[in-house]
Amino acid sequence: GKSTLLKAVRKFTVFSNKKVVLKREDNFITISILKRILGNKPFSDYKRAKFFEKKPTSNLKVFSFFVHFFYPLLVYIEFLWEYLYYEVFFKEKILMRDRYIYDYLVTFKDVLNIYGRPINILFETFPKPSLLFFVHINKETAVKRNKNKVLWKITSKESFHMRILKSYAEIAKAKNILSINN
């Protein structure tokens, strides 16, 4: 998948004399701090409710409100910081991520049901990095590569994968991102 491809790209000779930092998906400093403060339970409960399409408890409704408002903001701020750090201030350092900010538009809309014009404008107008590509897969591969095939989870549904693939294709086309057919 993405991580394997990133490791292969990192071995390109153009990166041989550079300081390269690999950052895995959803590795956010602010979220890590919040998990230390609040504990992991509200985060895992929220994720479970979303992935199994369950009605949230009253405590989870409050947490869900904050997620809808703050999660996009925290993601945006972290990407902005990384962009400034690696693309503006320290160009000799290279950051490689397996998900870029545009990926989170798909997560917000198709997984978490968080969407709105301000989020779309902020995320869609975010500058492209020096190198960005989209790995296109078909629905059969998406379903087959589902890492944790759990019955009743939204990721076990073919319709979910079709929606995700459609969203990714739309973003790749709109942002003119190099598409690699896997």
mmCIF file of C-alpha atoms in Angstrom:
data_model
loop_
_atom_site.group_PDB
_atom_site.id
_atom_site.type_symbol
_atom_site.label_atom_id
_atom_site.label_comp_id
_atom_site.label_asym_id
_atom_site.label_seq_id
_atom_site.Cartn_x
_atom_site.Cartn_y
_atom_site.Cartn_z
ATOM 1 C CA GLY A 1 0.000 0.000 0.000
ATOM 2 C CA LYS A 2 0.899 3.608 0.582
ATOM 3 C CA SER A 3 3.625 3.027 3.170
ATOM 4 C CA THR A 4 5.407 0.460 0.993
ATOM 5 C CA LEU A 5 5.300 2.840 -1.958
ATOM 6 C CA LEU A 6 6.659 5.675 0.192
ATOM 7 C CA LYS A 7 9.590 3.549 1.333
ATOM 8 C CA ALA A 8 10.399 2.772 -2.314
ATOM 9 C CA VAL A 9 10.209 6.451 -3.322
ATOM 10 C CA ARG A 10 12.474 7.362 -0.394
ATOM 11 C CA LYS A 11 15.199 5.194 -1.945
ATOM 12 C CA PHE A 12 15.306 7.351 -5.119
ATOM 13 C CA THR A 13 18.770 8.821 -5.600
ATOM 14 C CA VAL A 14 17.390 12.365 -5.581
ATOM 15 C CA PHE A 15 16.739 11.904 -1.838
ATOM 16 C CA SER A 16 20.038 10.174 -0.988
ATOM 17 C CA ASN A 17 21.805 13.214 0.525
ATOM 18 C CA LYS A 18 18.722 14.770 2.106
ATOM 19 C CA LYS A 19 17.217 14.591 5.567
ATOM 20 C CA VAL A 20 13.986 12.671 4.909
ATOM 21 C CA VAL A 21 11.214 12.419 7.504
ATOM 22 C CA LEU A 22 8.470 9.822 7.015
ATOM 23 C CA LYS A 23 5.189 10.636 8.693
ATOM 24 C CA ARG A 24 2.442 8.051 8.899
ATOM 25 C CA GLU A 25 -1.223 8.894 8.543
ATOM 26 C CA ASP A 26 -3.099 10.472 11.421
ATOM 27 C CA ASN A 27 0.110 11.241 13.296
ATOM 28 C CA PHE A 28 -0.859 14.644 14.698
ATOM 29 C CA ILE A 29 0.834 16.281 17.657
ATOM 30 C CA THR A 30 -2.325 18.080 18.804
ATOM 31 C CA ILE A 31 -4.423 14.894 18.701
ATOM 32 C CA SER A 32 -1.729 13.016 20.664
ATOM 33 C CA ILE A 33 -1.768 15.742 23.330
ATOM 34 C CA LEU A 34 -5.568 15.644 23.526
ATOM 35 C CA LYS A 35 -5.486 11.845 23.896
ATOM 36 C CA ARG A 36 -3.061 12.211 26.808
ATOM 37 C CA ILE A 37 -5.321 14.765 28.476
ATOM 38 C CA LEU A 38 -8.711 13.135 27.794
ATOM 39 C CA GLY A 39 -7.620 9.516 27.535
ATOM 40 C CA ASN A 40 -8.107 7.276 24.526
ATOM 41 C CA LYS A 41 -11.661 6.176 25.405
ATOM 42 C CA PRO A 42 -13.651 9.083 23.903
ATOM 43 C CA PHE A 43 -11.606 8.821 20.700
ATOM 44 C CA SER A 44 -12.060 5.058 20.366
ATOM 45 C CA ASP A 45 -15.781 5.298 21.275
ATOM 46 C CA TYR A 46 -16.282 7.993 18.657
ATOM 47 C CA LYS A 47 -14.434 5.980 16.015
ATOM 48 C CA ARG A 48 -16.414 2.843 16.881
ATOM 49 C CA ALA A 49 -19.720 4.738 16.618
ATOM 50 C CA LYS A 50 -18.746 6.133 13.209
ATOM 51 C CA PHE A 51 -17.389 2.887 11.778
ATOM 52 C CA PHE A 52 -20.314 0.793 12.976
ATOM 53 C CA GLU A 53 -22.922 3.527 12.348
ATOM 54 C CA LYS A 54 -24.212 3.427 15.908
ATOM 55 C CA LYS A 55 -26.168 6.150 17.651
ATOM 56 C CA PRO A 56 -23.869 8.096 19.976
ATOM 57 C CA THR A 57 -24.473 8.244 23.725
ATOM 58 C CA SER A 58 -25.061 11.650 25.322
ATOM 59 C CA ASN A 59 -21.372 11.908 26.331
ATOM 60 C CA LEU A 60 -20.361 10.993 22.814
ATOM 61 C CA LYS A 61 -22.702 13.638 21.373
ATOM 62 C CA VAL A 62 -20.732 16.334 23.199
ATOM 63 C CA PHE A 63 -17.423 14.836 22.054
ATOM 64 C CA SER A 64 -18.827 14.524 18.517
ATOM 65 C CA PHE A 65 -19.713 18.235 18.499
ATOM 66 C CA PHE A 66 -16.117 19.143 19.332
ATOM 67 C CA VAL A 67 -14.762 16.686 16.751
ATOM 68 C CA HIS A 68 -16.916 18.241 14.023
ATOM 69 C CA PHE A 69 -15.693 21.702 14.868
ATOM 70 C CA PHE A 70 -12.088 21.200 15.973
ATOM 71 C CA TYR A 71 -10.789 18.134 14.106
ATOM 72 C CA PRO A 72 -10.709 19.864 10.684
ATOM 73 C CA LEU A 73 -9.146 22.931 12.296
ATOM 74 C CA LEU A 74 -6.439 20.876 14.051
ATOM 75 C CA VAL A 75 -5.657 18.937 10.863
ATOM 76 C CA TYR A 76 -5.428 22.186 8.899
ATOM 77 C CA ILE A 77 -3.143 23.859 11.451
ATOM 78 C CA GLU A 78 -0.792 20.854 11.540
ATOM 79 C CA PHE A 79 -0.584 20.691 7.749
ATOM 80 C CA LEU A 80 -0.015 24.440 7.584
ATOM 81 C CA TRP A 81 2.798 24.184 10.128
ATOM 82 C CA GLU A 82 4.407 21.277 8.253
ATOM 83 C CA TYR A 83 4.050 23.060 4.932
ATOM 84 C CA LEU A 84 5.757 26.183 6.259
ATOM 85 C CA TYR A 85 8.457 24.153 8.025
ATOM 86 C CA TYR A 86 9.368 21.853 5.111
ATOM 87 C CA GLU A 87 8.402 23.845 2.016
ATOM 88 C CA VAL A 88 9.310 27.380 3.119
ATOM 89 C CA PHE A 89 11.761 27.502 6.027
ATOM 90 C CA PHE A 90 13.808 24.274 5.766
ATOM 91 C CA LYS A 91 13.727 23.177 2.130
ATOM 92 C CA GLU A 92 16.773 20.948 2.632
ATOM 93 C CA LYS A 93 14.554 18.663 4.742
ATOM 94 C CA ILE A 94 11.996 16.462 3.010
ATOM 95 C CA LEU A 95 8.714 15.370 4.555
ATOM 96 C CA MET A 96 7.029 12.303 3.094
ATOM 97 C CA ARG A 97 3.468 11.492 4.171
ATOM 98 C CA ASP A 98 1.216 8.663 3.160
ATOM 99 C CA ARG A 99 -1.789 11.015 3.360
ATOM 100 C CA TYR A 100 -1.888 14.673 2.394
ATOM 101 C CA ILE A 101 -4.391 17.308 3.471
ATOM 102 C CA TYR A 102 -6.716 16.530 0.541
ATOM 103 C CA ASP A 103 -7.159 12.989 1.879
ATOM 104 C CA TYR A 104 -8.820 14.441 4.942
ATOM 105 C CA LEU A 105 -11.579 15.963 2.812
ATOM 106 C CA VAL A 106 -12.544 12.383 1.981
ATOM 107 C CA THR A 107 -12.301 11.313 5.629
ATOM 108 C CA PHE A 108 -14.385 14.255 6.796
ATOM 109 C CA LYS A 109 -17.093 13.898 4.162
ATOM 110 C CA ASP A 110 -17.333 10.151 3.552
ATOM 111 C CA VAL A 111 -16.465 8.720 6.967
ATOM 112 C CA LEU A 112 -17.197 11.316 9.637
ATOM 113 C CA ASN A 113 -19.977 13.281 7.891
ATOM 114 C CA ILE A 114 -18.159 16.542 8.506
ATOM 115 C CA TYR A 115 -18.520 18.907 5.595
ATOM 116 C CA GLY A 116 -19.161 22.503 4.833
ATOM 117 C CA ARG A 117 -18.060 25.302 2.596
ATOM 118 C CA PRO A 118 -15.381 26.739 4.954
ATOM 119 C CA ILE A 119 -13.721 23.334 5.336
ATOM 120 C CA ASN A 120 -13.812 22.694 1.593
ATOM 121 C CA ILE A 121 -12.375 26.116 0.769
ATOM 122 C CA LEU A 122 -9.535 25.839 3.307
ATOM 123 C CA PHE A 123 -8.568 22.308 2.347
ATOM 124 C CA GLU A 124 -9.076 22.552 -1.422
ATOM 125 C CA THR A 125 -7.005 25.738 -1.698
ATOM 126 C CA PHE A 126 -4.134 24.385 0.387
ATOM 127 C CA PRO A 127 -0.913 24.490 -1.655
ATOM 128 C CA LYS A 128 0.357 21.342 -3.286
ATOM 129 C CA PRO A 129 3.709 20.040 -2.068
ATOM 130 C CA SER A 130 6.701 19.557 -4.367
ATOM 131 C CA LEU A 131 5.709 15.968 -5.134
ATOM 132 C CA LEU A 132 2.210 14.573 -4.818
ATOM 133 C CA PHE A 133 0.591 11.565 -6.412
ATOM 134 C CA PHE A 134 -2.633 9.642 -6.118
ATOM 135 C CA VAL A 135 -2.589 5.843 -6.214
ATOM 136 C CA HIS A 136 -5.730 4.804 -8.068
ATOM 137 C CA ILE A 137 -7.211 1.420 -7.197
ATOM 138 C CA ASN A 138 -10.403 -0.277 -8.306
ATOM 139 C CA LYS A 139 -13.259 -1.254 -6.000
ATOM 140 C CA GLU A 140 -12.223 -4.931 -5.952
ATOM 141 C CA THR A 141 -8.761 -4.000 -4.705
ATOM 142 C CA ALA A 142 -10.223 -1.579 -2.157
ATOM 143 C CA VAL A 143 -12.513 -4.253 -0.726
ATOM 144 C CA LYS A 144 -9.776 -6.904 -0.842
ATOM 145 C CA ARG A 145 -7.220 -4.610 0.894
ATOM 146 C CA ASN A 146 -9.663 -3.803 3.692
ATOM 147 C CA LYS A 147 -7.292 -4.357 6.610
ATOM 148 C CA ASN A 148 -9.769 -5.464 9.215
ATOM 149 C CA LYS A 149 -12.672 -7.229 7.599
ATOM 150 C CA VAL A 150 -15.198 -6.822 10.368
ATOM 151 C CA LEU A 151 -18.810 -7.634 9.645
ATOM 152 C CA TRP A 152 -21.161 -4.638 9.996
ATOM 153 C CA LYS A 153 -18.301 -2.145 9.812
ATOM 154 C CA ILE A 154 -18.756 0.505 7.115
ATOM 155 C CA THR A 155 -15.454 -0.543 5.524
ATOM 156 C CA SER A 156 -16.925 -3.979 4.775
ATOM 157 C CA LYS A 157 -19.495 -2.407 2.428
ATOM 158 C CA GLU A 158 -18.742 -2.144 -1.270
ATOM 159 C CA SER A 159 -20.851 1.050 -1.434
ATOM 160 C CA PHE A 160 -18.519 2.673 1.099
ATOM 161 C CA HIS A 161 -15.463 1.914 -1.036
ATOM 162 C CA MET A 162 -17.205 3.161 -4.179
ATOM 163 C CA ARG A 163 -18.016 6.469 -2.453
ATOM 164 C CA ILE A 164 -14.413 6.819 -1.191
ATOM 165 C CA LEU A 165 -12.883 6.009 -4.587
ATOM 166 C CA LYS A 166 -15.207 8.498 -6.289
ATOM 167 C CA SER A 167 -14.239 11.245 -3.831
ATOM 168 C CA TYR A 168 -10.522 10.573 -4.296
ATOM 169 C CA ALA A 169 -10.873 10.586 -8.093
ATOM 170 C CA GLU A 170 -12.731 13.919 -7.952
ATOM 171 C CA ILE A 171 -10.016 15.508 -5.817
ATOM 172 C CA ALA A 172 -7.221 14.127 -8.015
ATOM 173 C CA LYS A 173 -8.915 15.543 -11.108
ATOM 174 C CA ALA A 174 -9.742 18.924 -9.519
ATOM 175 C CA LYS A 175 -6.201 19.390 -8.136
ATOM 176 C CA ASN A 176 -4.524 17.928 -11.246
ATOM 177 C CA ILE A 177 -2.675 15.361 -9.138
ATOM 178 C CA LEU A 178 -0.553 12.743 -10.869
ATOM 179 C CA SER A 179 -2.516 9.493 -10.817
ATOM 180 C CA ILE A 180 -0.745 6.160 -10.648
ATOM 181 C CA ASN A 181 -2.809 3.107 -11.495
ATOM 182 C CA ASN A 182 -1.902 0.310 -9.131
#
